[in-house]
Tab-separated table of C-alpha atoms and ligand atoms in Angstrom:
chain	number	residue	atom	x	y	z
E	146	MET	CA	26.948	-6.348	7.007
E	147	SER	CA	23.086	-7.811	8.026
E	148	TYR	CA	20.694	-8.467	5.574
E	149	LYS	CA	18.787	-5.600	6.003
E	150	ASP	CA	22.117	-3.098	5.786
E	151	ALA	CA	23.305	-4.774	2.691
E	152	TYR	CA	19.659	-4.363	1.142
E	153	ILE	CA	19.583	-0.774	2.152
E	154	THR	CA	22.820	-0.233	0.817
E	155	GLY	CA	22.230	-2.130	-2.598
E	156	ILE	CA	18.851	-0.289	-3.259
E	157	LYS	CA	20.222	3.116	-2.624
E	158	LYS	CA	22.507	2.395	-5.373
E	159	ALA	CA	20.566	1.977	-7.734
E	160	PHE	CA	17.931	3.966	-6.865
E	161	GLU	CA	20.232	7.378	-7.268
E	162	GLU	CA	20.703	6.794	-10.686
E	163	THR	CA	17.255	6.179	-12.081
E	164	PRO	CA	15.541	9.024	-13.936
E	165	TYR	CA	12.815	9.355	-10.892
E	166	ALA	CA	15.929	10.551	-8.805
E	167	LYS	CA	16.961	12.444	-10.795
E	168	TRP	CA	13.577	14.084	-11.462
E	169	LEU	CA	13.350	14.788	-7.472
E	170	ARG	CA	16.551	16.263	-7.203
E	171	GLN	CA	15.772	18.694	-10.532
E	172	GLU	CA	12.050	19.125	-8.862
E	173	GLY	CA	14.065	20.491	-5.325
E	174	VAL	CA	10.958	19.071	-3.384
E	175	ALA	CA	11.359	17.487	0.321
E	176	ILE	CA	12.457	14.131	0.704
E	177	HIS	CA	11.565	11.384	3.321
E	178	GLU	CA	13.981	8.470	3.004
E	179	GLY	CA	13.432	4.783	4.848
E	180	PHE	CA	12.177	1.875	5.665
E	181	THR	CA	9.371	3.305	7.122
E	182	VAL	CA	7.480	6.125	8.172
E	183	GLU	CA	5.930	6.494	11.588
E	184	ASP	CA	3.005	9.030	10.896
E	185	VAL	CA	2.261	10.683	7.042
E	186	ARG	CA	0.438	13.592	8.793
E	187	GLU	CA	3.380	14.439	10.604
E	188	LEU	CA	6.347	14.622	8.050
E	189	GLU	CA	7.598	18.032	7.330
E	190	LEU	CA	6.448	19.473	4.001
E	191	ALA	CA	8.165	22.355	1.562
E	192	PRO	CA	6.525	24.340	-1.142
E	193	TRP	CA	6.513	22.475	-4.375
E	194	LEU	CA	6.251	25.247	-6.923
E	195	ARG	CA	5.025	22.348	-9.587
E	196	ILE	CA	1.123	22.208	-8.073
E	197	GLY	CA	1.506	25.397	-6.001
E	198	GLY	CA	1.575	23.382	-2.931
E	199	SER	CA	3.517	22.210	-0.341
E	200	ALA	CA	4.870	18.680	-0.217
E	201	VAL	CA	7.150	15.615	0.869
E	202	PHE	CA	8.138	12.856	-1.260
E	203	ILE	CA	8.534	9.353	0.462
E	204	THR	CA	11.082	7.227	-0.958
E	205	LEU	CA	11.000	3.936	0.839
E	206	TYR	CA	13.732	1.418	0.808
E	207	ALA	CA	10.947	-1.157	-0.802
E	208	GLN	CA	9.480	1.576	-3.040
E	209	MET	CA	13.096	2.244	-4.550
E	210	GLU	CA	12.890	-1.330	-5.761
E	211	SER	CA	9.141	-1.740	-7.005
E	212	GLY	CA	9.093	2.181	-8.606
E	213	ALA	CA	6.212	3.655	-7.205
E	214	GLY	CA	6.424	7.345	-6.127
E	215	LEU	CA	4.725	8.333	-3.248
E	216	SER	CA	4.254	11.681	-1.941
E	217	ILE	CA	2.258	13.727	0.551
E	218	VAL	CA	0.505	16.868	-0.214
E	219	GLU	CA	-1.071	19.705	1.279
E	220	ILE	CA	-3.646	22.533	-0.303
E	221	PRO	CA	-3.715	25.485	1.949
E	222	PRO	CA	-7.544	25.881	3.662
E	223	GLY	CA	-10.047	27.562	0.338
E	224	ARG	CA	-7.054	27.307	-2.167
E	225	SER	CA	-6.708	25.270	-4.876
E	226	LEU	CA	-3.519	23.272	-6.956
E	227	GLU	CA	-2.668	24.057	-10.134
E	228	PRO	CA	-4.274	21.781	-13.000
E	229	GLU	CA	-2.174	18.723	-13.305
E	230	ARG	CA	-1.424	15.961	-15.803
E	231	TRP	CA	0.422	12.630	-15.166
E	232	CYS	CA	0.827	9.847	-17.934
E	233	CYS	CA	1.188	6.692	-15.261
E	234	GLN	CA	-0.851	5.492	-12.582
E	235	LYS	CA	-2.099	7.773	-9.960
E	236	ILE	CA	-3.917	7.014	-6.366
E	237	LEU	CA	-5.115	9.446	-4.213
E	238	ILE	CA	-5.278	8.757	-0.185
E	239	VAL	CA	-6.975	11.612	1.683
E	240	GLU	CA	-5.440	12.103	4.592
E	241	GLN	CA	-7.307	14.993	6.300
E	242	GLY	CA	-9.736	17.630	5.180
E	243	VAL	CA	-12.502	18.113	2.632
E	244	GLY	CA	-12.365	18.642	-1.022
E	245	SER	CA	-13.208	18.649	-4.645
E	246	THR	CA	-11.623	17.354	-7.631
E	247	GLU	CA	-12.120	18.698	-11.407
E	248	ILE	CA	-11.559	16.141	-13.808
E	249	TRP	CA	-11.462	16.217	-17.426
E	250	GLN	CA	-9.362	14.734	-20.467
E	251	GLU	CA	-7.613	16.926	-23.066
E	252	GLY	CA	-9.379	18.871	-25.469
E	253	ASP	CA	-13.005	18.101	-23.153
E	254	ALA	CA	-15.621	21.330	-22.763
E	255	ARG	CA	-16.923	19.546	-19.989
E	256	LYS	CA	-15.043	19.149	-16.353
E	257	HIS	CA	-16.287	16.457	-14.091
E	258	VAL	CA	-16.493	17.473	-10.346
E	259	PHE	CA	-16.664	15.090	-7.309
E	260	GLU	CA	-16.177	15.558	-3.924
E	261	TRP	CA	-13.916	13.380	-1.225
E	262	GLY	CA	-13.215	13.955	2.558
E	263	ARG	CA	-11.003	12.166	5.223
E	264	GLY	CA	-10.729	8.287	4.194
E	265	SER	CA	-11.451	9.137	0.593
E	266	VAL	CA	-9.491	6.397	-2.086
E	267	PHE	CA	-9.629	6.768	-5.387
E	268	ALA	CA	-7.278	6.649	-8.926
E	269	ILE	CA	-6.762	9.225	-11.523
E	270	PRO	CA	-7.103	7.804	-14.628
E	271	THR	CA	-4.352	8.074	-16.983
E	272	ASN	CA	-3.078	11.697	-18.231
E	273	ALA	CA	-6.480	13.041	-17.592
E	274	TRP	CA	-6.069	16.694	-16.202
E	275	HIS	CA	-7.343	17.120	-12.699
E	276	ARG	CA	-7.558	20.027	-10.253
E	277	MET	CA	-7.380	19.512	-6.558
E	278	HIS	CA	-9.278	22.659	-4.080
E	279	ASN	CA	-9.825	22.154	-0.937
E	280	LEU	CA	-13.210	23.380	-0.009
E	281	GLY	CA	-12.852	23.357	3.969
E	282	ARG	CA	-11.460	25.816	7.229
E	283	GLU	CA	-8.172	23.646	7.528
E	284	PRO	CA	-5.395	22.231	5.761
E	285	ALA	CA	-6.529	19.344	3.169
E	286	LYS	CA	-4.121	16.253	2.957
E	287	PHE	CA	-3.761	13.789	0.758
E	288	MET	CA	-0.905	11.041	-0.108
E	289	ALA	CA	-0.630	10.664	-3.542
E	290	MET	CA	0.484	6.960	-5.283
E	291	THR	CA	2.246	7.008	-8.728
E	292	ASN	CA	4.089	4.593	-11.072
E	293	ALA	CA	6.087	7.379	-12.557
E	294	PRO	CA	9.746	5.980	-11.367
E	295	GLN	CA	8.782	3.047	-13.873
E	296	VAL	CA	7.115	5.318	-16.468
E	297	MET	CA	10.214	7.250	-16.025
E	298	ARG	CA	12.482	4.614	-16.684
E	299	GLY	CA	10.517	2.907	-19.159
E	300	PHE	CA	10.701	5.900	-21.549
E	301	ASP	CA	14.391	7.321	-19.941
E	302	SER	CA	12.004	10.840	-19.448
E	303	SER	CA	10.814	12.647	-16.942
E	304	ASP	CA	8.985	15.147	-19.291
E	305	PHE	CA	7.183	12.500	-21.165
E	306	ILE	CA	5.147	11.961	-17.608
E	307	PHE	CA	3.715	15.817	-18.134
E	308	ASN	CA	3.628	16.549	-21.440
E	309	CYS	CA	2.301	14.015	-23.533
E	310	PRO	CA	-1.263	14.895	-25.354
E	311	HIS	CA	-2.760	12.072	-25.714
E	312	ALA	CA	-6.426	11.462	-24.110
E	313	PHE	CA	-6.833	7.839	-22.970
E	314	ARG	CA	-10.518	7.938	-23.938
E	315	ASP	CA	-10.565	4.062	-23.496
E	316	LEU	CA	-10.208	4.670	-19.693
E	317	TYR	CA	-12.311	7.121	-19.072
E	318	SER	CA	-14.531	9.882	-20.305
E	319	SER	CA	-15.408	13.023	-18.342
E	320	ASP	CA	-19.343	12.225	-19.736
E	321	ASP	CA	-19.288	9.173	-17.236
E	322	ASP	CA	-20.974	10.283	-14.359
E	323	ARG	CA	-20.641	7.676	-12.341
E	324	PHE	CA	-17.155	6.570	-12.531
E	325	PHE	CA	-16.302	8.578	-9.030
E	326	ILE	CA	-19.264	6.991	-7.202
E	327	GLU	CA	-18.622	4.244	-4.575
E	328	THR	CA	-19.947	1.232	-6.101
E	329	ASN	CA	-21.641	-0.886	-3.325
E	330	ASP	CA	-23.152	-3.791	-4.951
E	331	LYS	CA	-19.798	-5.419	-6.671
E	332	HIS	CA	-18.229	-7.510	-4.270
E	333	SER	CA	-17.428	-10.718	-5.715
E	334	THR	CA	-14.912	-13.866	-3.753
E	335	LYS	CA	-12.829	-16.060	-5.173
E	336	GLY	CA	-10.786	-19.310	-4.146
E	337	ARG	CA	-11.247	-22.395	-2.396
E	338	PRO	CA	-12.760	-22.837	1.175
E	339	GLY	CA	-10.226	-21.668	3.606
E	340	ARG	CA	-7.972	-20.066	1.259
E	341	THR	CA	-10.673	-17.071	-0.407
E	342	THR	CA	-9.904	-13.623	-1.638
E	343	ASN	CA	-12.506	-11.173	-1.922
E	344	ARG	CA	-12.698	-8.652	-4.418
E	345	TRP	CA	-14.459	-4.923	-5.027
E	346	GLU	CA	-14.660	-2.970	-8.370
E	347	THR	CA	-14.694	0.455	-7.387
E	348	ASN	CA	-13.178	3.420	-8.664
E	349	PHE	CA	-14.011	5.459	-5.866
E	350	ILE	CA	-14.327	4.461	-1.695
E	351	ARG	CA	-15.625	6.902	0.341
E	352	ASP	CA	-14.220	6.027	3.709
E	353	ALA	CA	-11.676	3.614	3.716
E	354	TRP	CA	-11.345	4.094	7.280
E	355	GLY	CA	-15.046	3.080	7.662
E	356	ALA	CA	-15.874	1.171	4.920
E	357	ASP	CA	-17.613	-2.641	5.212
E	358	LEU	CA	-15.401	-5.691	4.991
E	359	GLN	CA	-16.180	-9.307	4.295
E	360	ASP	CA	-14.453	-12.399	5.661
E	361	TYR	CA	-11.020	-12.680	4.735
E	362	GLN	CA	-8.558	-15.684	6.157
E	363	LYS	CA	-4.864	-14.210	6.060
E	364	ALA	CA	-5.247	-13.647	9.542
E	365	TYR	CA	-7.413	-15.845	11.813
E	366	GLY	CA	-10.669	-14.049	11.681
E	367	GLY	CA	-9.477	-11.461	9.464
E	368	ARG	CA	-11.900	-9.474	6.944
E	369	GLY	CA	-10.885	-7.440	3.914
E	370	GLU	CA	-11.824	-6.480	0.711
E	371	GLY	CA	-9.375	-6.274	-2.595
E	372	PHE	CA	-9.840	-3.900	-5.445
E	373	ILE	CA	-8.420	-2.790	-8.692
E	374	MET	CA	-8.075	0.672	-9.182
E	375	SER	CA	-6.273	2.520	-12.662
E	376	GLY	CA	-4.374	-0.774	-13.003
E	377	ASN	CA	-3.114	-0.897	-9.990
E	378	THR	CA	-4.323	-4.088	-6.941
E	379	GLY	CA	-4.809	-3.003	-3.110
E	380	GLY	CA	-7.454	-3.578	-0.945
E	381	VAL	CA	-8.484	-2.562	3.138
E	382	HIS	CA	-7.412	-5.538	5.430
E	383	GLU	CA	-8.933	-5.583	9.410
E	384	TRP	CA	-8.074	-8.163	11.820
E	385	PRO	CA	-8.850	-8.626	15.650
E	386	VAL	CA	-7.281	-7.767	18.536
E	387	GLY	CA	-4.918	-10.123	19.730
E	388	ARG	CA	-4.289	-11.740	16.460
E	389	TYR	CA	-1.819	-11.614	13.616
E	390	HIS	CA	-1.188	-12.189	10.054
E	391	GLN	CA	0.555	-15.954	8.641
E	392	ALA	CA	4.046	-14.443	7.260
E	393	HIS	CA	4.183	-14.626	3.234
E	394	TYR	CA	6.291	-13.163	0.785
E	395	HIS	CA	5.779	-11.534	-3.061
E	396	HIS	CA	7.550	-8.786	-4.877
E	397	PRO	CA	8.543	-5.878	-3.425
E	398	GLY	CA	6.876	-2.546	-2.556
E	399	ALA	CA	3.504	-3.583	-1.180
E	400	LEU	CA	2.507	-0.186	0.519
E	401	LEU	CA	0.742	-0.561	4.013
E	402	HIS	CA	-0.754	2.050	5.265
E	403	PRO	CA	-2.197	1.329	9.147
E	404	LEU	CA	-5.795	2.835	9.237
E	405	HIS	CA	-6.644	1.590	13.155
E	406	SER	CA	-5.018	0.642	15.743
E	407	GLU	CA	-0.892	-0.172	16.588
E	408	GLY	CA	1.420	-3.495	16.185
E	409	PHE	CA	4.553	-4.564	14.602
E	410	VAL	CA	5.652	-6.255	11.531
E	411	MET	CA	8.153	-8.734	11.475
E	412	LEU	CA	10.438	-9.260	8.148
E	413	TRP	CA	13.174	-11.607	6.875
E	414	PRO	CA	14.960	-12.543	3.791
E	415	TYR	CA	13.337	-15.869	2.122
E	416	GLN	CA	16.788	-17.119	1.587
E	417	LEU	CA	16.157	-17.723	5.629
E	418	GLY	CA	13.470	-20.602	5.559
E	419	MET	CA	10.593	-20.518	7.085
E	420	ARG	CA	11.809	-20.631	10.829
E	421	PRO	CA	14.811	-18.068	11.128
E	422	PHE	CA	14.906	-18.235	14.980
E	423	GLU	CA	15.129	-21.635	15.267
E	424	SER	CA	17.895	-21.895	12.740
E	425	GLY	CA	20.103	-19.795	14.579
E	426	HIS	CA	19.392	-15.976	12.380
E	427	GLY	CA	17.092	-14.549	14.765
E	428	ASP	CA	19.197	-11.821	14.446
E	429	GLU	CA	18.644	-11.248	11.057
E	430	VAL	CA	14.744	-10.695	11.431
E	431	VAL	CA	13.862	-7.100	11.244
E	432	ILE	CA	11.145	-5.711	13.726
E	433	GLU	CA	9.552	-2.491	12.908
E	434	PRO	CA	6.512	-0.956	14.930
E	435	TRP	CA	3.587	0.616	13.012
E	436	LYS	CA	0.556	2.456	14.111
E	437	ALA	CA	-2.249	4.145	12.436
E	438	GLY	CA	-1.024	6.875	10.143
E	439	GLY	CA	2.214	5.035	9.392
E	440	LEU	CA	3.525	3.402	6.160
E	441	TYR	CA	5.454	0.332	5.843
E	442	SER	CA	6.189	-1.948	2.488
E	443	PRO	CA	8.209	-5.047	2.738
E	444	PRO	CA	11.130	-5.856	0.677
E	445	GLY	CA	10.836	-8.299	-2.571
E	446	ASN	CA	10.814	-11.949	-1.320
E	447	TRP	CA	11.035	-10.771	2.303
E	448	PHE	CA	8.731	-13.015	4.829
E	449	HIS	CA	6.534	-10.736	6.556
E	450	ALA	CA	3.367	-11.031	9.151
E	451	HIS	CA	1.567	-7.914	10.734
E	452	PHE	CA	0.567	-8.049	14.093
E	453	ASN	CA	-1.731	-5.902	15.889
E	454	THR	CA	-1.118	-5.520	19.236
E	455	GLY	CA	-3.497	-2.231	19.964
E	456	PRO	CA	-6.797	-2.496	21.880
E	457	VAL	CA	-8.755	-2.186	18.776
E	458	PRO	CA	-9.271	-4.150	15.423
E	459	ALA	CA	-6.374	-3.501	13.221
E	460	ARG	CA	-6.930	-1.832	9.726
E	461	HIS	CA	-4.188	-1.098	6.925
E	462	LEU	CA	-4.723	0.358	3.259
E	463	ALA	CA	-2.571	-1.930	1.077
E	464	PHE	CA	-1.653	-1.111	-2.163
E	465	TYR	CA	0.077	-3.827	-4.000
E	466	GLY	CA	1.714	-2.596	-6.920
E	467	GLY	CA	0.319	-3.313	-10.670
E	468	THR	CA	2.166	-3.533	-13.875
E	469	GLY	CA	5.632	-2.481	-12.292
E	470	PHE	CA	8.928	-4.461	-11.127
E	471	GLY	CA	6.716	-6.776	-9.630
E	472	ASP	CA	6.268	-8.729	-12.772
E	473	VAL	CA	9.603	-9.389	-13.819
E	474	ILE	CA	9.630	-11.311	-10.813
E	475	PRO	CA	9.459	-15.151	-11.463
E	476	GLN	CA	5.706	-16.276	-10.020
E	477	ARG	CA	3.131	-18.718	-10.711
E	478	ALA	CA	0.579	-18.168	-13.166
E	479	ASP	CA	-1.941	-18.369	-10.378
E	480	ASP	CA	0.180	-16.352	-7.979
E	481	PHE	CA	-2.753	-14.043	-6.206
E	482	SER	CA	-4.034	-17.306	-4.730
E	483	ALA	CA	-0.739	-18.551	-4.357
E	484	ILE	CA	0.150	-16.150	-2.238
E	485	HIS	CA	-2.474	-17.941	0.349
E	486	GLU	CA	-1.119	-21.510	0.082
E	487	SER	CA	1.364	-22.666	2.406
E	488	VAL	CA	4.971	-22.563	1.552
E	489	ARG	CA	4.660	-26.496	1.771
E	490	GLU	CA	1.853	-26.998	-0.960
E	491	GLY	CA	3.796	-24.540	-3.364
E	492	GLY	CA	3.135	-21.336	-2.084
E	493	ARG	CA	4.514	-18.697	-0.731
E	494	GLN	CA	2.683	-18.375	2.705
E	495	ILE	CA	3.574	-19.756	6.329
E	496	ASP	CA	0.590	-21.448	7.782
E	497	TYR	CA	0.527	-21.030	11.692
E	498	SER	CA	0.752	-24.714	12.094
E	499	GLU	CA	4.416	-24.471	10.434
E	500	GLU	CA	6.050	-21.285	11.717
E	501	ASP	CA	8.527	-20.688	14.240
E	502	PRO	CA	7.314	-21.262	17.743
E	503	VAL	CA	9.532	-18.140	18.583
E	504	VAL	CA	6.974	-16.332	16.417
E	505	ARG	CA	3.902	-16.764	18.560
E	506	ARG	CA	5.951	-16.569	22.245
E	507	LEU	CA	7.481	-13.146	20.870
E	508	TYR	CA	3.713	-11.760	19.672
E	509	LYS	CA	2.574	-13.168	23.660
E	510	THR	CA	5.334	-11.387	25.299
E	511	MET	CA	4.503	-8.295	23.543
E	512	LEU	CA	0.733	-8.744	24.238
E	513	ASP	CA	1.681	-9.370	27.951
E	514	GLN	CA	3.321	-6.235	28.572
E	515	LYS	CA	-0.039	-4.333	27.291
E	516	GLY	CA	-2.362	-6.411	29.664
E	517	ILE	CA	-3.962	-8.211	25.777
E	518	PRO	CA	-4.801	-12.228	25.696
E	519	VAL	CA	-3.846	-13.452	22.740
E	520	ASP	CA	-6.890	-14.742	21.150
E	521	MET	CA	-6.020	-17.285	19.002
E	522	PRO	CA	-6.987	-21.024	19.733
E	523	ASP	CA	-4.441	-23.995	20.239
E	524	PHE	CA	-5.553	-25.823	17.211
E	525	LEU	CA	-4.388	-22.835	14.686
E	526	PHE	CA	-0.780	-23.980	15.935
E	527	GLU	CA	-0.968	-28.115	15.771
E	528	ARG	CA	0.645	-29.583	12.147
E	529	GLN	CA	-1.705	-31.057	10.199
E	530	ARG	CA	-1.465	-35.274	9.685
E	531	PRO	CA	-0.939	-36.332	6.337
W	712	FE2	FE1	2.180	-8.841	2.100
């Protein structure tokens, strides 16, 4: 059995016994299970009685491992969903349409209202009541990501998520009119030259598809912004035509949602080392295509690298998981920056100069088929002399 098949078989068996899996069966909702989603906007929906709209729940295998819940929800034109509250993290990504959200805490007389459109990303503060309205003439569709599977497992209860009366006023007050306004002034950079990461402090991104980004070096010539929303770290990353990311590994369940372009992701388990083709394990390397609107998620401690094979810069919206299962996997205390350090120096990234030569050749073959030149100079791949 291949590493991939063994991973899927093992994680499915463990997932089926979790409170979240049992809750999904009780809810009677539509479910899409898999390693990837080709296009979240094309998934078939079914009525979800709890909120009065249509939905499909997505259970990617790496999400089963990490404990993230994922759904696509549709609101018919001019209609509203039922009020809801979730005693867990919840982040929404608007895929299509325009609308508004009313939000308030238990016991509040005042409701805060903000508007959103395609590309908006925002977090619902833990356990805050909220109601989603479609203000347009086409169906509004959004993706919701939660850590409900972790919370249900922690309390061994799905009921707790929906019926906890506590108002977390230390996290959010409906008097705070600036909570859901995009803050364009709060950008910072950390890390040493060549290994920097950017951070954007905001609870609301107006349009992740079009947001301005700063230089960021995981891909040669890449740009990106990391952010923290409702305790969940994420980011928007973009890299040029004819280029790819350096492979790296980390905790399970980082969620990648391509926004622009197309390409593929290459993945292999950490146990196969930095050069899986060279060591005779090329048949264990998994290659999955992606395109705008898709979704994929690397398993925990699998190397993965993202390749752009499209004619425009590739942009991904990413969520890395917050305070979930990922934290129980031993990592260095400075693990955020260690991801961007070379494996040779104790980090978790394979620099271009250290990677398996087959990776670059395979990428060139794929780009040749499309008539797109590789735009990565030879010096990137030259070994540094000690
Ligand atoms: Fe990653």
